């Protein structure tokens, strides 16, 4: 069940391979490319100087599962997961999707954003392959700049809830 490559264990107990992360979340990557994030609380924000602990496996991650209890998706957490095709962001908790969290996930076709999501950060789904309709949850309050820019597959309906009062610069520049 655990993917081992070149002596690197693809299981992070309490993100034990990353001392910057909270100890209340764990991650497991299966041989099938399913990355499961479990536990409770907020995920660390990553960036140019600190990569997510699973980033060595970005080209192997096909699906991401967030179990109940995860309250945020960290900035840059899944950036450049080029094999990622599907993600469901659960709605049991109030969820924040960080900036650049799914940036450049070019194979990402199916995104389900459930009712608990309140904020979608800047560039969160920039340069993804999301296809068809995009229905944002009715509890969503904020959409960041360029959140869905260059999502060339968005060709259907776009449903934005009433609670979103401002649609920022280039939030939906899809060609």
mmCIF file of C-alpha atoms in Angstrom:
data_model
loop_
_atom_site.group_PDB
_atom_site.id
_atom_site.type_symbol
_atom_site.label_atom_id
_atom_site.label_comp_id
_atom_site.label_asym_id
_atom_site.label_seq_id
_atom_site.Cartn_x
_atom_site.Cartn_y
_atom_site.Cartn_z
ATOM 1 C CA UNK A 1 0.000 0.000 0.000
ATOM 2 C CA UNK A 2 2.860 2.411 0.716
ATOM 3 C CA UNK A 3 4.927 3.509 -2.267
ATOM 4 C CA UNK A 4 8.670 3.267 -1.701
ATOM 5 C CA UNK A 5 11.008 4.770 -4.265
ATOM 6 C CA UNK A 6 14.782 5.068 -4.026
ATOM 7 C CA UNK A 7 14.683 4.444 -0.287
ATOM 8 C CA UNK A 8 12.230 7.288 0.372
ATOM 9 C CA UNK A 9 9.164 6.216 2.315
ATOM 10 C CA UNK A 10 5.986 7.778 0.915
ATOM 11 C CA UNK A 11 4.259 7.752 4.252
ATOM 12 C CA UNK A 12 4.561 10.721 6.553
ATOM 13 C CA UNK A 13 3.383 9.932 10.072
ATOM 14 C CA UNK A 14 2.318 13.290 11.425
ATOM 15 C CA UNK A 15 4.276 14.720 8.503
ATOM 16 C CA UNK A 16 7.252 13.308 10.338
ATOM 17 C CA UNK A 17 9.461 13.981 7.317
ATOM 18 C CA UNK A 18 8.668 17.696 7.541
ATOM 19 C CA UNK A 19 9.268 19.361 10.877
ATOM 20 C CA UNK A 20 7.508 22.550 9.727
ATOM 21 C CA UNK A 21 4.138 20.812 9.493
ATOM 22 C CA UNK A 22 1.623 20.276 12.260
ATOM 23 C CA UNK A 23 1.828 16.909 13.950
ATOM 24 C CA UNK A 24 -1.925 16.397 13.696
ATOM 25 C CA UNK A 25 -2.029 15.526 9.988
ATOM 26 C CA UNK A 26 -0.722 12.449 8.192
ATOM 27 C CA UNK A 27 -0.317 11.547 4.555
ATOM 28 C CA UNK A 28 -0.143 8.256 2.689
ATOM 29 C CA UNK A 29 0.447 7.677 -1.027
ATOM 30 C CA UNK A 30 -0.789 4.363 -2.429
ATOM 31 C CA UNK A 31 0.697 2.425 -5.341
ATOM 32 C CA UNK A 32 -2.364 3.539 -7.339
ATOM 33 C CA UNK A 33 -1.411 7.199 -6.926
ATOM 34 C CA UNK A 34 -4.023 8.087 -4.292
ATOM 35 C CA UNK A 35 -2.689 10.606 -1.777
ATOM 36 C CA UNK A 36 -4.760 10.611 1.414
ATOM 37 C CA UNK A 37 -4.476 13.470 3.892
ATOM 38 C CA UNK A 38 -6.013 12.687 7.283
ATOM 39 C CA UNK A 39 -6.140 14.007 10.818
ATOM 40 C CA UNK A 40 -7.486 17.305 12.089
ATOM 41 C CA UNK A 41 -6.445 20.898 11.672
ATOM 42 C CA UNK A 42 -4.771 23.175 9.183
ATOM 43 C CA UNK A 43 -2.143 22.144 6.672
ATOM 44 C CA UNK A 44 1.106 24.068 6.518
ATOM 45 C CA UNK A 45 1.557 26.670 3.781
ATOM 46 C CA UNK A 46 4.473 25.761 1.535
ATOM 47 C CA UNK A 47 6.315 27.873 -0.998
ATOM 48 C CA UNK A 48 9.526 28.392 -2.883
ATOM 49 C CA UNK A 49 11.706 27.618 0.131
ATOM 50 C CA UNK A 50 9.719 24.791 1.732
ATOM 51 C CA UNK A 51 8.211 22.033 -0.389
ATOM 52 C CA UNK A 52 5.361 19.789 0.688
ATOM 53 C CA UNK A 53 6.665 16.476 2.054
ATOM 54 C CA UNK A 54 5.055 14.518 -0.814
ATOM 55 C CA UNK A 55 6.507 16.785 -3.529
ATOM 56 C CA UNK A 56 9.081 14.153 -4.541
ATOM 57 C CA UNK A 57 6.080 12.120 -5.737
ATOM 58 C CA UNK A 58 4.216 14.920 -7.599
ATOM 59 C CA UNK A 59 4.349 13.054 -10.912
ATOM 60 C CA UNK A 60 2.794 9.944 -9.262
ATOM 61 C CA UNK A 61 -0.190 11.578 -7.502
ATOM 62 C CA UNK A 62 -3.386 10.944 -9.487
ATOM 63 C CA UNK A 63 -6.091 11.550 -6.883
ATOM 64 C CA UNK A 64 -6.137 13.399 -3.582
ATOM 65 C CA UNK A 65 -8.487 12.452 -0.757
ATOM 66 C CA UNK A 66 -8.968 14.830 2.162
ATOM 67 C CA UNK A 67 -10.519 13.057 5.095
ATOM 68 C CA UNK A 68 -12.856 14.829 7.509
ATOM 69 C CA UNK A 69 -10.999 17.055 9.933
ATOM 70 C CA UNK A 70 -8.616 18.801 7.528
ATOM 71 C CA UNK A 71 -9.426 22.523 7.789
ATOM 72 C CA UNK A 72 -7.140 24.041 5.180
ATOM 73 C CA UNK A 73 -5.204 23.139 2.077
ATOM 74 C CA UNK A 74 -1.817 24.793 2.329
ATOM 75 C CA UNK A 75 -0.441 27.281 -0.164
ATOM 76 C CA UNK A 76 1.599 25.536 -2.883
ATOM 77 C CA UNK A 77 0.694 22.151 -1.331
ATOM 78 C CA UNK A 78 -0.049 20.346 -4.607
ATOM 79 C CA UNK A 79 1.578 22.720 -7.074
ATOM 80 C CA UNK A 80 2.939 20.921 -10.148
ATOM 81 C CA UNK A 81 1.185 17.582 -9.457
ATOM 82 C CA UNK A 82 1.137 16.946 -13.190
ATOM 83 C CA UNK A 83 -0.565 13.515 -13.012
ATOM 84 C CA UNK A 84 -3.375 14.698 -10.715
ATOM 85 C CA UNK A 85 -6.735 14.152 -12.434
ATOM 86 C CA UNK A 86 -9.282 14.356 -9.629
ATOM 87 C CA UNK A 87 -9.794 16.000 -6.254
ATOM 88 C CA UNK A 88 -12.753 16.367 -3.893
ATOM 89 C CA UNK A 89 -12.538 19.023 -1.222
ATOM 90 C CA UNK A 90 -14.850 17.943 1.594
ATOM 91 C CA UNK A 91 -17.481 20.080 3.204
ATOM 92 C CA UNK A 92 -17.771 18.748 6.739
ATOM 93 C CA UNK A 93 -15.530 21.485 8.160
ATOM 94 C CA UNK A 94 -14.938 25.099 7.253
ATOM 95 C CA UNK A 95 -12.162 24.846 4.668
ATOM 96 C CA UNK A 96 -9.677 27.346 3.255
ATOM 97 C CA UNK A 97 -7.964 26.568 -0.059
ATOM 98 C CA UNK A 98 -4.566 28.274 -0.047
ATOM 99 C CA UNK A 99 -2.882 30.287 -2.776
ATOM 100 C CA UNK A 100 -1.321 28.258 -5.595
ATOM 101 C CA UNK A 101 -2.503 25.041 -3.928
ATOM 102 C CA UNK A 102 -3.297 23.275 -7.242
ATOM 103 C CA UNK A 103 -1.291 25.567 -9.525
ATOM 104 C CA UNK A 104 -0.087 23.956 -12.761
ATOM 105 C CA UNK A 105 -1.901 20.650 -12.193
ATOM 106 C CA UNK A 106 -2.460 20.457 -15.927
ATOM 107 C CA UNK A 107 -4.106 17.008 -15.924
ATOM 108 C CA UNK A 108 -6.637 17.999 -13.233
ATOM 109 C CA UNK A 109 -10.016 17.512 -14.914
ATOM 110 C CA UNK A 110 -12.484 16.891 -12.090
ATOM 111 C CA UNK A 111 -12.763 19.150 -9.053
ATOM 112 C CA UNK A 112 -15.595 18.840 -6.539
ATOM 113 C CA UNK A 113 -15.725 21.673 -4.026
ATOM 114 C CA UNK A 114 -18.211 20.854 -1.285
ATOM 115 C CA UNK A 115 -20.194 23.184 0.988
ATOM 116 C CA UNK A 116 -17.612 23.744 3.739
ATOM 117 C CA UNK A 117 -15.225 25.709 1.527
ATOM 118 C CA UNK A 118 -15.292 29.401 2.513
ATOM 119 C CA UNK A 119 -12.223 30.833 0.768
ATOM 120 C CA UNK A 120 -10.409 29.982 -2.460
ATOM 121 C CA UNK A 121 -7.002 31.672 -2.495
ATOM 122 C CA UNK A 122 -5.165 33.506 -5.283
ATOM 123 C CA UNK A 123 -4.076 31.296 -8.186
ATOM 124 C CA UNK A 124 -5.498 28.216 -6.390
ATOM 125 C CA UNK A 125 -6.510 26.392 -9.603
ATOM 126 C CA UNK A 126 -4.461 28.408 -12.100
ATOM 127 C CA UNK A 127 -3.317 26.379 -15.127
ATOM 128 C CA UNK A 128 -5.394 23.314 -14.415
ATOM 129 C CA UNK A 129 -7.388 21.245 -16.867
ATOM 130 C CA UNK A 130 -10.763 21.499 -15.089
ATOM 131 C CA UNK A 131 -13.483 20.544 -17.566
ATOM 132 C CA UNK A 132 -17.176 21.201 -17.977
ATOM 133 C CA UNK A 133 -19.208 23.004 -15.319
ATOM 134 C CA UNK A 134 -17.915 24.641 -12.174
ATOM 135 C CA UNK A 135 -20.401 24.919 -9.331
ATOM 136 C CA UNK A 136 -18.994 26.731 -6.336
ATOM 137 C CA UNK A 137 -20.444 25.942 -2.886
ATOM 138 C CA UNK A 138 -23.169 28.221 -1.516
ATOM 139 C CA UNK A 139 -21.105 28.975 1.624
ATOM 140 C CA UNK A 140 -18.154 30.317 -0.390
ATOM 141 C CA UNK A 141 -17.361 33.893 0.635
ATOM 142 C CA UNK A 142 -14.163 34.775 -1.208
ATOM 143 C CA UNK A 143 -12.460 33.960 -4.506
ATOM 144 C CA UNK A 144 -8.847 35.047 -4.968
ATOM 145 C CA UNK A 145 -7.280 36.771 -7.945
ATOM 146 C CA UNK A 146 -6.552 34.435 -10.855
ATOM 147 C CA UNK A 147 -8.129 31.563 -8.871
ATOM 148 C CA UNK A 148 -9.368 29.774 -12.001
ATOM 149 C CA UNK A 149 -7.317 31.515 -14.697
ATOM 150 C CA UNK A 150 -6.152 29.532 -17.692
ATOM 151 C CA UNK A 151 -8.510 26.654 -16.928
ATOM 152 C CA UNK A 152 -9.028 25.982 -20.617
ATOM 153 C CA UNK A 153 -11.490 23.146 -20.119
ATOM 154 C CA UNK A 154 -14.153 25.220 -18.325
ATOM 155 C CA UNK A 155 -16.755 25.306 -21.050
ATOM 156 C CA UNK A 156 -20.048 24.789 -19.228
ATOM 157 C CA UNK A 157 -21.927 26.644 -16.539
ATOM 158 C CA UNK A 158 -20.272 28.710 -13.843
ATOM 159 C CA UNK A 159 -22.328 29.072 -10.674
ATOM 160 C CA UNK A 160 -21.077 31.656 -8.150
ATOM 161 C CA UNK A 161 -22.938 31.849 -4.816
ATOM 162 C CA UNK A 162 -24.577 35.034 -3.526
ATOM 163 C CA UNK A 163 -22.173 35.329 -0.573
ATOM 164 C CA UNK A 164 -19.324 36.176 -2.945
ATOM 165 C CA UNK A 165 -19.593 39.952 -3.170
ATOM 166 C CA UNK A 166 -16.470 40.734 -5.182
ATOM 167 C CA UNK A 167 -15.043 38.806 -8.116
ATOM 168 C CA UNK A 168 -11.419 39.915 -8.308
ATOM 169 C CA UNK A 169 -9.071 40.586 -11.155
ATOM 170 C CA UNK A 170 -8.936 37.752 -13.682
ATOM 171 C CA UNK A 171 -10.534 35.186 -11.374
ATOM 172 C CA UNK A 172 -12.006 33.358 -14.376
ATOM 173 C CA UNK A 173 -9.935 34.099 -17.480
ATOM 174 C CA UNK A 174 -10.539 30.826 -19.276
ATOM 175 C CA UNK A 175 -9.833 30.449 -22.967
#
